[in-house]
Amino acid sequence: GVGDFFDLEKLCVLGRGNHGSVYKVRHGQTLAIYALKIIQQGSNDAYVSHETEILNCLDSPFVVKCHGIFEPRAGEKAILMEYMDAGTLDTIFRDNGPFSETSLARIAYQVLNGLKYLHEHDIVHLDIKPSNLLVSKDMKVKIADFGVSKIVQGIGTRADTNHHNMCEGTHAYMSPERLDSHTFGSGYVYAGDVWSLGVTLLELYVGHFPFFPADKRPSNWMELVLVVCFGEFPSFPKEASEEFRSFIKCCLEKEPSKRWTVSQLLSHPYACLGERLGK
Ligand code: ATP
Ligand code: MG
């Protein structure tokens, strides 16, 4: 079966990250196609990923499915996953430009369901962004890349108060309370994923990082912190509907205790629209 790591043939590279690469592979015996992520856990850096342990026990239609975990050699781990044949929200955006409000409603509904599942299982993703949301040709959207995710009991314990760990994940999608590391771990860890979803959806709608004008990207950490923590709420294009504006505002509430939770957002009219459109 797919339990045999050595019967997997590499077809091409699907992506490369800081700690490894993802390949499209074919299983020799069944000819089935999978994605294989190979992670280097070198002893010379502080990086320790719980990705394999986390993925191994997840089973949701809104989270990328794991079919096996291997240790091809010491210090290396490989995750065999279902192959998502339409890329990521990031690659689709780069090929086709911004998304419509209605496609984003369907996306929002699915990502919320994925986050609901994770949060109910005490897992905080910590790196929600377009390139970590995988898509299939029938527009199913699944959460992937648990490289910096945490099991919530572990947050704030000694092993986890390491600054290096805290600041992993992509800064542009980080909530004000995570950028201000003093308040991270203060009891609203799940709210960080909701913020990242809000930035992701608004970025895919307006076509650029929403806290800055179209032609500008934050050039350093301080500029990002200033605009995200203290800047004004990004303005919406005039054609944006009331439902969309309201949903995004509920995600991008600066104060984490006031930000809507995933369950609250699932009953928001915009998420309900996404649910109906997906049927
Ligand atoms: P890390 O952030 O831990 O360094 P990473 O960003 O290198 O991880 P992933 O996000 O898991 O790793 O994968 C990198 C890229 O590979 C994705 O953005 C996507 O383009 C592609 N990819 C990953 N998993 C799959 C999959 N199951 N099906 C299709 N493409 C995938
Ligand atoms: Mg990634």
Tab-separated table of C-alpha atoms in Angstrom, residues 64 135 139:
chain	number	residue	atom	x	y	z
A	64	VAL	CA	-5.599	18.545	4.109
A	135	VAL	CA	-7.639	24.346	-3.443
A	139	MET	CA	-13.215	24.715	-5.428
